[in-house]
Short mmCIF file of C-alpha atoms and ligand atoms in Angstrom, two decimals:
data_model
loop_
_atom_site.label_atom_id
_atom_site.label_comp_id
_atom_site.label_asym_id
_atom_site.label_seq_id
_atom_site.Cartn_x
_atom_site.Cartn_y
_atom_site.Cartn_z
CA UNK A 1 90.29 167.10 94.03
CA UNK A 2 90.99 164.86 97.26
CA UNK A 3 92.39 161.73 96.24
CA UNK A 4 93.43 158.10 97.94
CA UNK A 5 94.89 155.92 95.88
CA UNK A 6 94.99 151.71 96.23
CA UNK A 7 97.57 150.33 93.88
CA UNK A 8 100.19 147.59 92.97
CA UNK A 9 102.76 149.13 92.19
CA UNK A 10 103.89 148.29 89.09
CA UNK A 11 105.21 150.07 86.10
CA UNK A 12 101.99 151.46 85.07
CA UNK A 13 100.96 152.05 88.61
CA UNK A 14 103.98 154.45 88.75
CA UNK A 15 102.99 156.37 85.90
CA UNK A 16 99.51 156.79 87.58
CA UNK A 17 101.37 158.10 90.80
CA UNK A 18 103.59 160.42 88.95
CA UNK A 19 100.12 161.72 86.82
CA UNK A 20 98.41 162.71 90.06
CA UNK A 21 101.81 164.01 91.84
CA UNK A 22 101.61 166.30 88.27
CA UNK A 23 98.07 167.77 88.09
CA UNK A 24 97.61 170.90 89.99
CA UNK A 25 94.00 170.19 90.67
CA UNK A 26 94.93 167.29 92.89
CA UNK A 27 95.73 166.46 96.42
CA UNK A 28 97.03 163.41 96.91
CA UNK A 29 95.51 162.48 100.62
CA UNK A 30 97.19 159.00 100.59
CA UNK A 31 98.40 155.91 99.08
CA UNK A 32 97.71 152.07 99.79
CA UNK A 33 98.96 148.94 98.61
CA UNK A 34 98.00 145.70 97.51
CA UNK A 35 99.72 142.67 96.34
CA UNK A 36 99.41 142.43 92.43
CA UNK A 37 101.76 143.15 90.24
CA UNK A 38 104.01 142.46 93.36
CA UNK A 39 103.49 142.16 96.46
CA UNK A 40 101.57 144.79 98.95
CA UNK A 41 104.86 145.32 100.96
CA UNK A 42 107.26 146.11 98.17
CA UNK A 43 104.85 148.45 96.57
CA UNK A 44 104.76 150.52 99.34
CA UNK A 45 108.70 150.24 98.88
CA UNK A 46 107.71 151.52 95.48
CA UNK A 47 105.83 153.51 96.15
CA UNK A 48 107.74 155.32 98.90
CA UNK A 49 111.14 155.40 96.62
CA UNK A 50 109.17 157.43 93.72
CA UNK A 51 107.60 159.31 96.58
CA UNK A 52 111.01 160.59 97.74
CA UNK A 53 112.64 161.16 93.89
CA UNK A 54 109.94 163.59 93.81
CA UNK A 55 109.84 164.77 96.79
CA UNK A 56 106.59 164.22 98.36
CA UNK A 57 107.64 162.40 101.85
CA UNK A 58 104.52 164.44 103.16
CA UNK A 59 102.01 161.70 101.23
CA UNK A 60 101.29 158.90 103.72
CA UNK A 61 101.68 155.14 102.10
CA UNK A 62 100.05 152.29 104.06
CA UNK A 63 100.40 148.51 103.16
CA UNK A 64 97.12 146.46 102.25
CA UNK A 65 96.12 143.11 101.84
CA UNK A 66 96.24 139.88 99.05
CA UNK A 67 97.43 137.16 98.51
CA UNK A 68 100.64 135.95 96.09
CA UNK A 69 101.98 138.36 93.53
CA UNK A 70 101.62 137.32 89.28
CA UNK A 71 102.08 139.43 86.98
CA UNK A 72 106.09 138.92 87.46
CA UNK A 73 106.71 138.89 83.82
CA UNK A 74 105.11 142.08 82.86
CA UNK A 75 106.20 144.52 86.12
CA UNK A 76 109.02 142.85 86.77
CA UNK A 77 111.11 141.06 89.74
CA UNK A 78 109.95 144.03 91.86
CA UNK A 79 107.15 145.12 90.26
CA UNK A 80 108.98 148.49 88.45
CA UNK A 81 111.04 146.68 86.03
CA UNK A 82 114.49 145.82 88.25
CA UNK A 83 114.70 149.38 88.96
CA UNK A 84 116.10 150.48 92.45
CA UNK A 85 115.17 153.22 93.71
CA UNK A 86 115.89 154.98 96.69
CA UNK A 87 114.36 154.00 99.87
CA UNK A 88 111.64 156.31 100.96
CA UNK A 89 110.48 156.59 104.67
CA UNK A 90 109.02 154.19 106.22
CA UNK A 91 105.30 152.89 105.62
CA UNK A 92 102.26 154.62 107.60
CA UNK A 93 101.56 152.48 110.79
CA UNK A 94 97.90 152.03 109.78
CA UNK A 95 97.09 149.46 107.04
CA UNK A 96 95.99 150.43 103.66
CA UNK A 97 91.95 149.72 104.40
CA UNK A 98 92.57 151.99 108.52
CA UNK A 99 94.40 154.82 106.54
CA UNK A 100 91.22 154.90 103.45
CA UNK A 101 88.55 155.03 106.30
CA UNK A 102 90.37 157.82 108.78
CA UNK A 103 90.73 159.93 105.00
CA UNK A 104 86.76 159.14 104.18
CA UNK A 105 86.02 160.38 107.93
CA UNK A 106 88.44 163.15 108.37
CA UNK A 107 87.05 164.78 104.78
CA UNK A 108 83.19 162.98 104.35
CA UNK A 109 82.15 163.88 100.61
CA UNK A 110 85.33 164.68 99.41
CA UNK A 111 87.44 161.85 98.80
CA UNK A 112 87.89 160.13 95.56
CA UNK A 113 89.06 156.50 95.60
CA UNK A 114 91.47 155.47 92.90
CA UNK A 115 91.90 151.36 92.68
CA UNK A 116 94.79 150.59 90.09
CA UNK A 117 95.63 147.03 91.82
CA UNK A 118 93.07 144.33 93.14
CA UNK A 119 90.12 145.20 95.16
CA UNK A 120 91.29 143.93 98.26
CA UNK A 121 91.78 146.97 100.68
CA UNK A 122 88.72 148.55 99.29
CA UNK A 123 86.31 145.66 100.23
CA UNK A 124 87.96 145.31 103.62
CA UNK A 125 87.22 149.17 104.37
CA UNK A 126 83.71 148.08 103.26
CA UNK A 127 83.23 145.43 105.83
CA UNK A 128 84.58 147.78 108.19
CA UNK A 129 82.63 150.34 107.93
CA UNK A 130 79.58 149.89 105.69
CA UNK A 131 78.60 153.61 105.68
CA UNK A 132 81.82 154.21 103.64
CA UNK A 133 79.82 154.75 100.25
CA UNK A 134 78.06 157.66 102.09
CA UNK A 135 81.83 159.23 102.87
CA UNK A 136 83.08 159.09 99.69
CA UNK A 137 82.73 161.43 96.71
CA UNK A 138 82.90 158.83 94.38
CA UNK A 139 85.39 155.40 93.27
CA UNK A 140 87.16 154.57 89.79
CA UNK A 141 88.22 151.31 89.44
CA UNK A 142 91.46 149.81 86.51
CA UNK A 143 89.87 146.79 85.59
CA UNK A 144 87.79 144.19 84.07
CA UNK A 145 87.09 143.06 80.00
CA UNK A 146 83.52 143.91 79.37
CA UNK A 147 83.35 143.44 75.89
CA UNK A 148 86.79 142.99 74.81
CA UNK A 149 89.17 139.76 75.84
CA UNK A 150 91.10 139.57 79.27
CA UNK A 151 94.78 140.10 80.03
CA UNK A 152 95.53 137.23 82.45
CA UNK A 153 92.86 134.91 80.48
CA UNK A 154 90.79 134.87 77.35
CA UNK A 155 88.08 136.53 79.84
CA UNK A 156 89.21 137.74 82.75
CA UNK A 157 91.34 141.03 83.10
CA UNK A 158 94.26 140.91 86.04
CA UNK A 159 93.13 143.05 88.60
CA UNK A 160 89.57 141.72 89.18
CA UNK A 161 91.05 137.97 88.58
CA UNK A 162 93.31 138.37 91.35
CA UNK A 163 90.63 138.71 93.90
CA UNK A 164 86.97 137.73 91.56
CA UNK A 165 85.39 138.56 95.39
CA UNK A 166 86.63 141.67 95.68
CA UNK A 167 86.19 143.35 92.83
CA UNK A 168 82.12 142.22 93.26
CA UNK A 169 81.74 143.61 96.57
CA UNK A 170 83.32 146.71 95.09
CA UNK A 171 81.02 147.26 91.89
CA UNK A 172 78.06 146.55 93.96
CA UNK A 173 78.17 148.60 96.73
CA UNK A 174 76.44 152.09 96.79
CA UNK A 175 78.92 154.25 95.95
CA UNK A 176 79.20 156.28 92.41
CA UNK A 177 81.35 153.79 90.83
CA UNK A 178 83.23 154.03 87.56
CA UNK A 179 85.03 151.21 85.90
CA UNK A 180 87.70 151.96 83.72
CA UNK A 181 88.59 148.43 81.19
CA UNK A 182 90.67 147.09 79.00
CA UNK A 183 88.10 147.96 76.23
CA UNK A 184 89.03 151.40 76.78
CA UNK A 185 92.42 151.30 78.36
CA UNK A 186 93.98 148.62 75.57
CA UNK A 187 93.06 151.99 73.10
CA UNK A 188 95.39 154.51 74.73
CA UNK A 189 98.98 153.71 74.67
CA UNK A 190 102.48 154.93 74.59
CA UNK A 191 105.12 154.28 72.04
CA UNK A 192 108.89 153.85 72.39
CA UNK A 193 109.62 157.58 71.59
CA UNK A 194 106.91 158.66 74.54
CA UNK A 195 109.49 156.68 76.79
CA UNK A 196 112.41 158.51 75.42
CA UNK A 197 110.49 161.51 76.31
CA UNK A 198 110.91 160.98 79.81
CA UNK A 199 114.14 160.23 79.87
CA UNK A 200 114.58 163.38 77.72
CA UNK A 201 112.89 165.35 80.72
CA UNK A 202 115.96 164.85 83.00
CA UNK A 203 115.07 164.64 86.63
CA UNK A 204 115.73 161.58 88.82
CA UNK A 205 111.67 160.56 89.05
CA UNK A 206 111.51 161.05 85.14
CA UNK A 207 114.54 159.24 84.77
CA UNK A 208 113.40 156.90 86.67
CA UNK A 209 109.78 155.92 84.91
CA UNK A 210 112.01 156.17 81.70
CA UNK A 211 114.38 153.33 83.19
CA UNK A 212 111.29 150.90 84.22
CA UNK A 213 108.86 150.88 81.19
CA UNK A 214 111.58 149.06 78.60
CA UNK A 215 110.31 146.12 80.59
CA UNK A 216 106.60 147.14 80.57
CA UNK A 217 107.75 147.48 76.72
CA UNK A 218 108.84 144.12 76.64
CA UNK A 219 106.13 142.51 78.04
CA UNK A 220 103.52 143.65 76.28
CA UNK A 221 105.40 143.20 72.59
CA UNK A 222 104.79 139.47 73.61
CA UNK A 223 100.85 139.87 73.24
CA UNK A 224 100.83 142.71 70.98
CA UNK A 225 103.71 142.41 68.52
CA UNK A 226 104.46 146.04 68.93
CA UNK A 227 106.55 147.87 71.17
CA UNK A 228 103.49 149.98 72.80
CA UNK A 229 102.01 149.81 75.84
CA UNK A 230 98.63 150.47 76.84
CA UNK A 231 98.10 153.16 79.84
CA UNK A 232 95.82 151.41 81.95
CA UNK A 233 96.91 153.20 85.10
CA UNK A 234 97.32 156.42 84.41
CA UNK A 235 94.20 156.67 82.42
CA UNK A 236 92.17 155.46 85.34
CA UNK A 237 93.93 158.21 86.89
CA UNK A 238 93.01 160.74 84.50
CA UNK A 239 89.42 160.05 83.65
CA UNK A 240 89.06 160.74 87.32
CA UNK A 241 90.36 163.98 87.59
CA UNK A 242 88.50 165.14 84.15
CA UNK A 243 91.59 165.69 82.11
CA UNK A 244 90.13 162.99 79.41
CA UNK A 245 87.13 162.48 78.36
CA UNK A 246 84.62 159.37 78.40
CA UNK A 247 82.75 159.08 74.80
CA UNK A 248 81.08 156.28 75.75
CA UNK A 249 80.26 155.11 78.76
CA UNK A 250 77.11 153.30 79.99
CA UNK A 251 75.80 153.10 83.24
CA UNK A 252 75.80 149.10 83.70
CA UNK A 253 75.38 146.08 85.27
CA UNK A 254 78.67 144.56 86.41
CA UNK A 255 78.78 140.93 87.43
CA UNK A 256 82.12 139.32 88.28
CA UNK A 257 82.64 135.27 88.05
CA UNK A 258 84.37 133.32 90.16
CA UNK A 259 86.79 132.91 86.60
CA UNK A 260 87.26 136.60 86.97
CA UNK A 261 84.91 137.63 84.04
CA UNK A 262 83.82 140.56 84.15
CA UNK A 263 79.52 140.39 82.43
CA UNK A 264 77.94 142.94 81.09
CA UNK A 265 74.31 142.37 82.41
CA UNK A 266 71.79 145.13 81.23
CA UNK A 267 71.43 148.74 82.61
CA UNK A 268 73.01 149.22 85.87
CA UNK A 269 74.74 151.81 88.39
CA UNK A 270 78.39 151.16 87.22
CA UNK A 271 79.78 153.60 84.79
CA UNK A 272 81.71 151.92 82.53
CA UNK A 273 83.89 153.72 79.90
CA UNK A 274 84.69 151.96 76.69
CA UNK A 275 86.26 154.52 74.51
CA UNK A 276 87.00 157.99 75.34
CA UNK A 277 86.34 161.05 72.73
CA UNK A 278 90.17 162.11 72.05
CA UNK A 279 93.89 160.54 72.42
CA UNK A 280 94.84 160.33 75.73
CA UNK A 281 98.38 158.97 75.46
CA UNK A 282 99.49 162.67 74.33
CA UNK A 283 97.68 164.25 77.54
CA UNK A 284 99.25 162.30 80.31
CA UNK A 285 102.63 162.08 79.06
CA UNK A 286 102.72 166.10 78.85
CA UNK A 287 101.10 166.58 82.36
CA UNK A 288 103.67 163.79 83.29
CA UNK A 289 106.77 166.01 81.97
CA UNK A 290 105.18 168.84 83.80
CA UNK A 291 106.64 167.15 87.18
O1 RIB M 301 95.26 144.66 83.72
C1 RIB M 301 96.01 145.81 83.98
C2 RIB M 301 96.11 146.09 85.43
O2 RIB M 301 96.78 145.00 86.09
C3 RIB M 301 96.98 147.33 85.74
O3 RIB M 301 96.50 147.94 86.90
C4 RIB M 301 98.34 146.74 85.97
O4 RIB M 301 99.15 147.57 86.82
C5 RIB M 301 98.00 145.46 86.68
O5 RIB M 301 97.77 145.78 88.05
CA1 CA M 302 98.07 148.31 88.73
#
């Protein structure tokens, strides 16, 4: 499976990233970035250092669009939790939205589109070049609270809230689109041992995820009064290449407010998963060790 994935690297971004770098049914074609969790150009910075820990210089990594980063507390200064790591090669020369549409164009029908961070690059390619639904094999988008309460507000979840306009233009277009919330994603989480487990594993990119989610950790024992956290990334990441398994998941309407609310409005074309029929926590974190 051809993959290019948009993301903000972040914590749980990572773990997404070191997921698909794992499965042996994956290609990944390319990375972008978006400001998020941090901003677009010190994802890619990210992005690139986990990039080279495993390394996997041969994946291009393009910088994308947005505005100011937010979600400081949870990610992190730099968006992985303080951690330095080392620094990659340098960014592709194409932004995040020209390196998406030469990958639709180069392989038309095969590409899967990943969005873990704001919508931003994807709508741009959009604008671009509105045929871009007819290139791509299909998109899964991280985001939204459809029938369970936001992350950033009582209603709105981070990634569409960040850029409400965006994320619309995205569920909307006519592409096969599948939307991966926090009604499902808040279900499938990792506890402090799973961390240890990576740590346990030894090399520098294990090492590595192990040293950034005690912050992730942190940050979400503030709003859920457990050291967990939920694997919002990853299991975008994973629903998409068919390792886990949607139980339910209606094809709906999707409207997104200017508040970031994501509304459920009747039947529609956006597949939208809200539980999933096994554990997924256990899956990723072994295909994870299998790096
Ligand atoms: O709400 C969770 C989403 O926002 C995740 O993608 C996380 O990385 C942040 O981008
Ligand atoms: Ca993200």
């Amino acid at each position: 499976m051809l993959i290019y994935l948009d993301c903000d690297t972040g914590i749980d971004d990572a773990l997404a990233i070191a997921y698909l770098l794992a499965h042996p049914d994956v290609t990944l074609a390319g990375i972008g970035t978006v400001n998020g969790n941090t901003t677009a150009p010190q994802a890619a910075a990210n992005t690139l250092g986990l990039l080279a820990l495993a390394g996997r210089d041969d994946i291009p990594v393009a910088v994308g669009s947005g505005e100011h980063p937010y979600a400081v507390s949870v990610h992190g200064g730099n968006g992985i939790g303080e951690v330095a790591l080392p620094v990659g090669k340098d960014p592709d020369p194409r932004t995040a939205e020209a390196l998406l549409l030469d990958l639709a164009r180069r392989h038309p029908g095969e590409l899967h589109v990943i969005a873990t961070g704001p919508c931003g690059n994807l709508a741009a390619a959009l604008r671009a070049e509105p045929r871009l639904p007819e290139l791509v094999a299909g998109v899964t988008v991280m985001g939204g609270a459809v029938r369970v309460p936001g992350n950033r507000t009582p209603h709105a979840e981070a990634n569409i809230i960040h850029d409400p306009a965006a994320a619309a233009t995205v569920l909307s277009a006519p592409w096969p689109v599948t939307l991966v919330p926090l009604d499902v994603t808040m279900q499938h989480r990792w506890t402090v041992a799973d961390g240890e487990a990576l740590r346990a594993a030894g090399t520098p990119l294990h090492r590595a995820l192990a040293e950034m989610v005690p912050v992730y950790f942190s940050g979400y024992e503030q709003v859920l009064g457990v050291r967990e956290i939920p694997l919002h990334d990853p299991l975008a990441a994973a629903i998409t290449v068919g390792e886990v398994t949607p139980d339910e998941a209606p094809l709906l309407s999707i409207g997104v407010e200017a508040d970031g609310r994501t509304v459920e409005e009747g039947p529609g074309d956006v597949r939208t998963v809200l539980s999933l029929t096994a554990p997924a926590g256990p899956v990723m974190l072994a295909r994870i060790l299998t790096l």
